[in-house]
Short mmCIF file of C-alpha atoms in Angstrom, two decimals:
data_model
loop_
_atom_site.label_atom_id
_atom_site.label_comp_id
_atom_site.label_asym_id
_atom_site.label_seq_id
_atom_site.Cartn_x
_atom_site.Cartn_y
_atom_site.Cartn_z
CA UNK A 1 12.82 149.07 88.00
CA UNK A 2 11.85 147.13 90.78
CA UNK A 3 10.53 143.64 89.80
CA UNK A 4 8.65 141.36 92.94
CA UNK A 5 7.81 137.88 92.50
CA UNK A 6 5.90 135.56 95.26
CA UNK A 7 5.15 132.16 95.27
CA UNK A 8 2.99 130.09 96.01
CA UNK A 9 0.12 131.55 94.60
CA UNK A 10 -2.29 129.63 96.35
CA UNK A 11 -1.94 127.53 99.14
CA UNK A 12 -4.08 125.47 102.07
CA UNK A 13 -3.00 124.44 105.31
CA UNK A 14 -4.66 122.90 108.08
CA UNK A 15 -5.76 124.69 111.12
CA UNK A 16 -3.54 125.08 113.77
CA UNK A 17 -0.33 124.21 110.85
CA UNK A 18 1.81 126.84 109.84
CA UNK A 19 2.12 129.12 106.64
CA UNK A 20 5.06 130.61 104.88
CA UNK A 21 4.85 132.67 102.01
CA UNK A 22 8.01 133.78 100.20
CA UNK A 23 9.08 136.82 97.40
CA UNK A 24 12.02 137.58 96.07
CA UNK A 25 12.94 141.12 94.94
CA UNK A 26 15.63 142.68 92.01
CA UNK A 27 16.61 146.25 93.48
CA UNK A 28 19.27 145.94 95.83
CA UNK A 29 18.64 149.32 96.72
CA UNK A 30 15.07 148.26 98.10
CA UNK A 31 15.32 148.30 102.14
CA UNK A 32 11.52 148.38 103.40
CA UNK A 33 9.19 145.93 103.30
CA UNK A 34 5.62 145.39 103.94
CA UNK A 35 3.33 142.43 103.98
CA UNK A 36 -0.46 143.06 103.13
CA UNK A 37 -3.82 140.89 103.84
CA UNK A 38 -6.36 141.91 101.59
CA UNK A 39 -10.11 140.04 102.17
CA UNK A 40 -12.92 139.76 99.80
CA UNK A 41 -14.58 143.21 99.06
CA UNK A 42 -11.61 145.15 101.04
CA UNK A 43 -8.83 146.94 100.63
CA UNK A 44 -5.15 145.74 101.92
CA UNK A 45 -4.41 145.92 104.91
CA UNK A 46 -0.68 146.26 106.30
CA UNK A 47 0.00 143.44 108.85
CA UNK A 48 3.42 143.65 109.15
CA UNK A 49 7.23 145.17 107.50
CA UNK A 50 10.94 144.94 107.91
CA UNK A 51 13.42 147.47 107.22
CA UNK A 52 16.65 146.36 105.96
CA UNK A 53 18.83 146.97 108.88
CA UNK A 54 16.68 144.05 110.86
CA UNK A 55 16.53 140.31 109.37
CA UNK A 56 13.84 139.50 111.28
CA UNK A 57 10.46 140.80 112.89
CA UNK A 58 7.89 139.46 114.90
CA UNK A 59 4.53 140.34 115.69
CA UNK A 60 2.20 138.01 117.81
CA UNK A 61 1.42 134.94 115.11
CA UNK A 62 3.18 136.48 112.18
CA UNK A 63 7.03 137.10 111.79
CA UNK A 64 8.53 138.16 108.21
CA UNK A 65 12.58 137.37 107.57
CA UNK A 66 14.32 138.76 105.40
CA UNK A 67 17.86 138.19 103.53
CA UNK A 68 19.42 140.75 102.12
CA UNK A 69 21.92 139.12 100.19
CA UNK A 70 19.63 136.89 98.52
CA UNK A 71 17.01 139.09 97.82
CA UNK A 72 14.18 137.56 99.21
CA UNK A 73 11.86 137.74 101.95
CA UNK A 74 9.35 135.31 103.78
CA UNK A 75 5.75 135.49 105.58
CA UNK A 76 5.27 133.00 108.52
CA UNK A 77 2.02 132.48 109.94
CA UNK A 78 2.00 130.12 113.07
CA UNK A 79 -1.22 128.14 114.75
CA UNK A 80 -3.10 129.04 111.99
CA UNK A 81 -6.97 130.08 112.30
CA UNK A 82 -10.13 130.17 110.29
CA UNK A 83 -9.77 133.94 109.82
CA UNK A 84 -6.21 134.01 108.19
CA UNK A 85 -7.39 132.68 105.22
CA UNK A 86 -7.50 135.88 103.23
CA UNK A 87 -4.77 137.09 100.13
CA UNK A 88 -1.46 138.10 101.42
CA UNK A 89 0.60 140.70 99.31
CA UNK A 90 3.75 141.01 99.47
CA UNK A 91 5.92 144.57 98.52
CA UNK A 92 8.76 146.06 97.91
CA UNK A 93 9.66 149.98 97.16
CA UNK A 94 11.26 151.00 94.06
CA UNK A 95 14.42 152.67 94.72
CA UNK A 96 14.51 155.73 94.99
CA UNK A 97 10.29 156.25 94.37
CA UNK A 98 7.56 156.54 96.69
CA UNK A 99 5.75 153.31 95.48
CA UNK A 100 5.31 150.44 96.22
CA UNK A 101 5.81 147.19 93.97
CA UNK A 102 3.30 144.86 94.83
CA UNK A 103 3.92 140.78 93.89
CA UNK A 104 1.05 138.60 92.31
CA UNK A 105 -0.47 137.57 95.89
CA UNK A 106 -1.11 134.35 97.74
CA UNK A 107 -4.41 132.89 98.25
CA UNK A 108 -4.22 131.63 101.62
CA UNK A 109 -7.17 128.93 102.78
CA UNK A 110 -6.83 127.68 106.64
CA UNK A 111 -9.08 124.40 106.40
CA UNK A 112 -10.91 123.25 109.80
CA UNK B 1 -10.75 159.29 112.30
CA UNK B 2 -10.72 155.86 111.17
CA UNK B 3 -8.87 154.76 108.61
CA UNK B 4 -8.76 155.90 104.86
CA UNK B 5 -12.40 156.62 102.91
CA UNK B 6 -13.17 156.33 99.82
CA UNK B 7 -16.64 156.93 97.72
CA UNK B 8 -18.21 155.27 96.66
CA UNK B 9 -17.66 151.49 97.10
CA UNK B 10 -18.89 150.71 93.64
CA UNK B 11 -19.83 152.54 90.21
CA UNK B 12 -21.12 151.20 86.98
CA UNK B 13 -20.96 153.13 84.50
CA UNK B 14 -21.54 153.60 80.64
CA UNK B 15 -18.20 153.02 78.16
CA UNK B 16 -17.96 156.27 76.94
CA UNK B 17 -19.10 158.45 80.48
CA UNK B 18 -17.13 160.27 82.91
CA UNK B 19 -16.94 158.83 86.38
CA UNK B 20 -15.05 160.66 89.84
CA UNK B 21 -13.70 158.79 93.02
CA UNK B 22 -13.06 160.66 96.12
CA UNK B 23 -10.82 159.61 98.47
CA UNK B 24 -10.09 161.02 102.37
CA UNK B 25 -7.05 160.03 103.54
CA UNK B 26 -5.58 159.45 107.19
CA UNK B 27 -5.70 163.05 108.90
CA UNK B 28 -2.04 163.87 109.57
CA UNK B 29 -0.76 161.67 106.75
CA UNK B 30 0.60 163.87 104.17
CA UNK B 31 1.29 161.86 101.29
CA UNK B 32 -1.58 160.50 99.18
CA UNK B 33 -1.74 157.30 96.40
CA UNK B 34 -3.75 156.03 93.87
CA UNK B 35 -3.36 152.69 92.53
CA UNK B 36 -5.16 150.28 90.22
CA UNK B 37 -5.83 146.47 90.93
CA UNK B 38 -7.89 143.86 88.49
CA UNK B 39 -8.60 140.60 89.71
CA UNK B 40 -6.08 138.17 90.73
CA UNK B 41 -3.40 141.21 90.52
CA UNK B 42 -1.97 142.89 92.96
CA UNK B 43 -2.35 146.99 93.06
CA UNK B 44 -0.30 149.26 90.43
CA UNK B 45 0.82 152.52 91.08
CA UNK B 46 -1.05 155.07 89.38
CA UNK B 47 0.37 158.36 90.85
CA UNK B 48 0.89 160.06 94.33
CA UNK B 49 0.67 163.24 96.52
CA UNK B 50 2.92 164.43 98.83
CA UNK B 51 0.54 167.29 100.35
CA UNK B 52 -1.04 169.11 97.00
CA UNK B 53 1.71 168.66 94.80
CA UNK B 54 1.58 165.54 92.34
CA UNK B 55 4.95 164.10 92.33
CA UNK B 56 4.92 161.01 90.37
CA UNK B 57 2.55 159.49 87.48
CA UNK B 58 2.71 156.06 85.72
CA UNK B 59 2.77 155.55 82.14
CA UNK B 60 -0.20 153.72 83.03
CA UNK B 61 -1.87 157.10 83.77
CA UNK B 62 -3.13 157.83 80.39
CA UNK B 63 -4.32 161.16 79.49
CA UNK B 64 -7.89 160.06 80.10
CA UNK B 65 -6.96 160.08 83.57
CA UNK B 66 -6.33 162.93 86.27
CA UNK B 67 -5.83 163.67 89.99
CA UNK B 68 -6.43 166.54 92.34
CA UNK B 69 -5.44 167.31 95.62
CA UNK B 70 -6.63 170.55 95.84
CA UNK B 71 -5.80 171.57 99.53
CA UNK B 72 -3.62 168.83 99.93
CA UNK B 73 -6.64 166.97 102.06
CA UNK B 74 -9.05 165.03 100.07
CA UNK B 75 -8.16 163.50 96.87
CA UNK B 76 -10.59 162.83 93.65
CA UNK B 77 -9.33 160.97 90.67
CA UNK B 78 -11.38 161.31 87.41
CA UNK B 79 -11.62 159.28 84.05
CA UNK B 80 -13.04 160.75 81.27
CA UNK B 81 -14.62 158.35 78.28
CA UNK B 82 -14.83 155.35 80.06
CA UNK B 83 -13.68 152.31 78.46
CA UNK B 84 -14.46 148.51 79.41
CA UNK B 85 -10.54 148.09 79.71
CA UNK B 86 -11.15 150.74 82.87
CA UNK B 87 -13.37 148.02 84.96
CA UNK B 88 -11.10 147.46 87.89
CA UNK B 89 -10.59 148.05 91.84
CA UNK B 90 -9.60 151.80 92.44
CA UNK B 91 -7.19 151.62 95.54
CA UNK B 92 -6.41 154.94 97.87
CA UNK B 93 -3.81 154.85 100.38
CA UNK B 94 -2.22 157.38 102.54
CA UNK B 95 1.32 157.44 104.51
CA UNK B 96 3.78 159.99 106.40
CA UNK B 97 6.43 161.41 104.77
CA UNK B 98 9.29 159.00 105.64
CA UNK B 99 7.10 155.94 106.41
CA UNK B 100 7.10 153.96 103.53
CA UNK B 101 3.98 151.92 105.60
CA UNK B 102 0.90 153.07 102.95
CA UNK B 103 -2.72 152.76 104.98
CA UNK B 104 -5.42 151.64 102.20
CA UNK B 105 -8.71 152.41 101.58
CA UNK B 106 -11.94 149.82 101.21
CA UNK B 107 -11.40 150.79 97.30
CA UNK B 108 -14.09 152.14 94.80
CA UNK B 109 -14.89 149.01 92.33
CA UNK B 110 -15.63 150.52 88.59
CA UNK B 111 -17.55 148.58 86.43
CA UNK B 112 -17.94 149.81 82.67
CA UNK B 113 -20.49 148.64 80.72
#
């Protein structure tokens, strides 16, 4: 089955710096996927996905890139603020299933 | 309609009792799913709905566990004879059929004592 890993698992940056956040994947067969904030007390929420046919997407502050061929796929937060600190998920489908694989999260901390 | 509900937000309970989350998803989304996070984890699947039908389960359903979707609407997802092992974040999330992009809940947060 589908196997995610993400690293780092934590990881500060000053304000206005950027973030990346990378996971790697095992099913070749995967072709969506999502990125998830989750804050204290709440559930995840989606902030972004890529489907496989694009290797990158953009949205505002946040872009996630993805290679195929590698198996992996990246977060990047730019001009970080006070507010992104939160944990980002990253996920992955297992073929042919409607779930999602979720990796071990990143604890983001934006530092003023 | 704003978003996926779930009640209630927290539950403690006795080891041994049975406990029952609700869970109203997105209005037009048609596919329903449970899932199961403990601290510093990310979610695991539990099980899903695609309108009332329960299509998939995980082996780390165990028979203590079910789910309804009666009308293929609201969702409730029971345990029976609690255990402490049980204590964890209850996750709901809803999606169209197609859309692999799942909507989540706030979460019910069990707590057995």
């Amino acid at each position: 089955g589908e196997n995610v890993e993400q690293h780092p698992s934590t990881l500060s940056v000053q304000e206005g710096d950027s973030a990346v956040i990378k996971c790697t994947y095992s099913d070749s067969a995967s072709n969506y996927f999502p990125w998830y904030k989750q804050e204290l007390g709440k559930g995840p929420q989606l902030i972004i996905d890529i489907r496989s046919n694009v290797g990158e997407k953009k949205d505002q502050r946040i872009a996630v890139t993805l290679n195929k061929t590698a198996k992996h796929f990246s977060l990047h937060i730019t001009e970080t603020q006070p507010e992104d600190s939160a944990v980002y998920f990253c996920a992955a489908p297992r073929a042919r299933a409607q779930k999602l694989v979720f990796g071990q999260g990143t604890r983001l901390t934006i530092n003023p | 309609d704003t978003g996926v509900s779930q009640d209630p937000r927290h539950k403690i309970t006795k080891r041994g009792q049975n406990v029952t989350f609700r869970c109203d998803p997105i209005s037009e989304h048609n596919r329903l799913y449970w899932y199961r996070q403990t601290l510093g984890q990310g979610p695991e699947f539990l099980t899903y709905f695609q309108n009332e039908a329960q299509l998939e389960k995980s082996r780390l359903l165990s028979d203590r566990f079910s789910a309804e979707r009666p009308k293929g609407s609201f969702s409730t997802l029971e345990i029976q004879r609690t255990e402490q092992g049980d204590s964890a974040m209850y996750l709901c999330a809803s999606s169209l059929e197609g859309n692999m992009g799942a909507f989540f809940g706030q979460g019910t947060r069990l707590t057995v004592v």
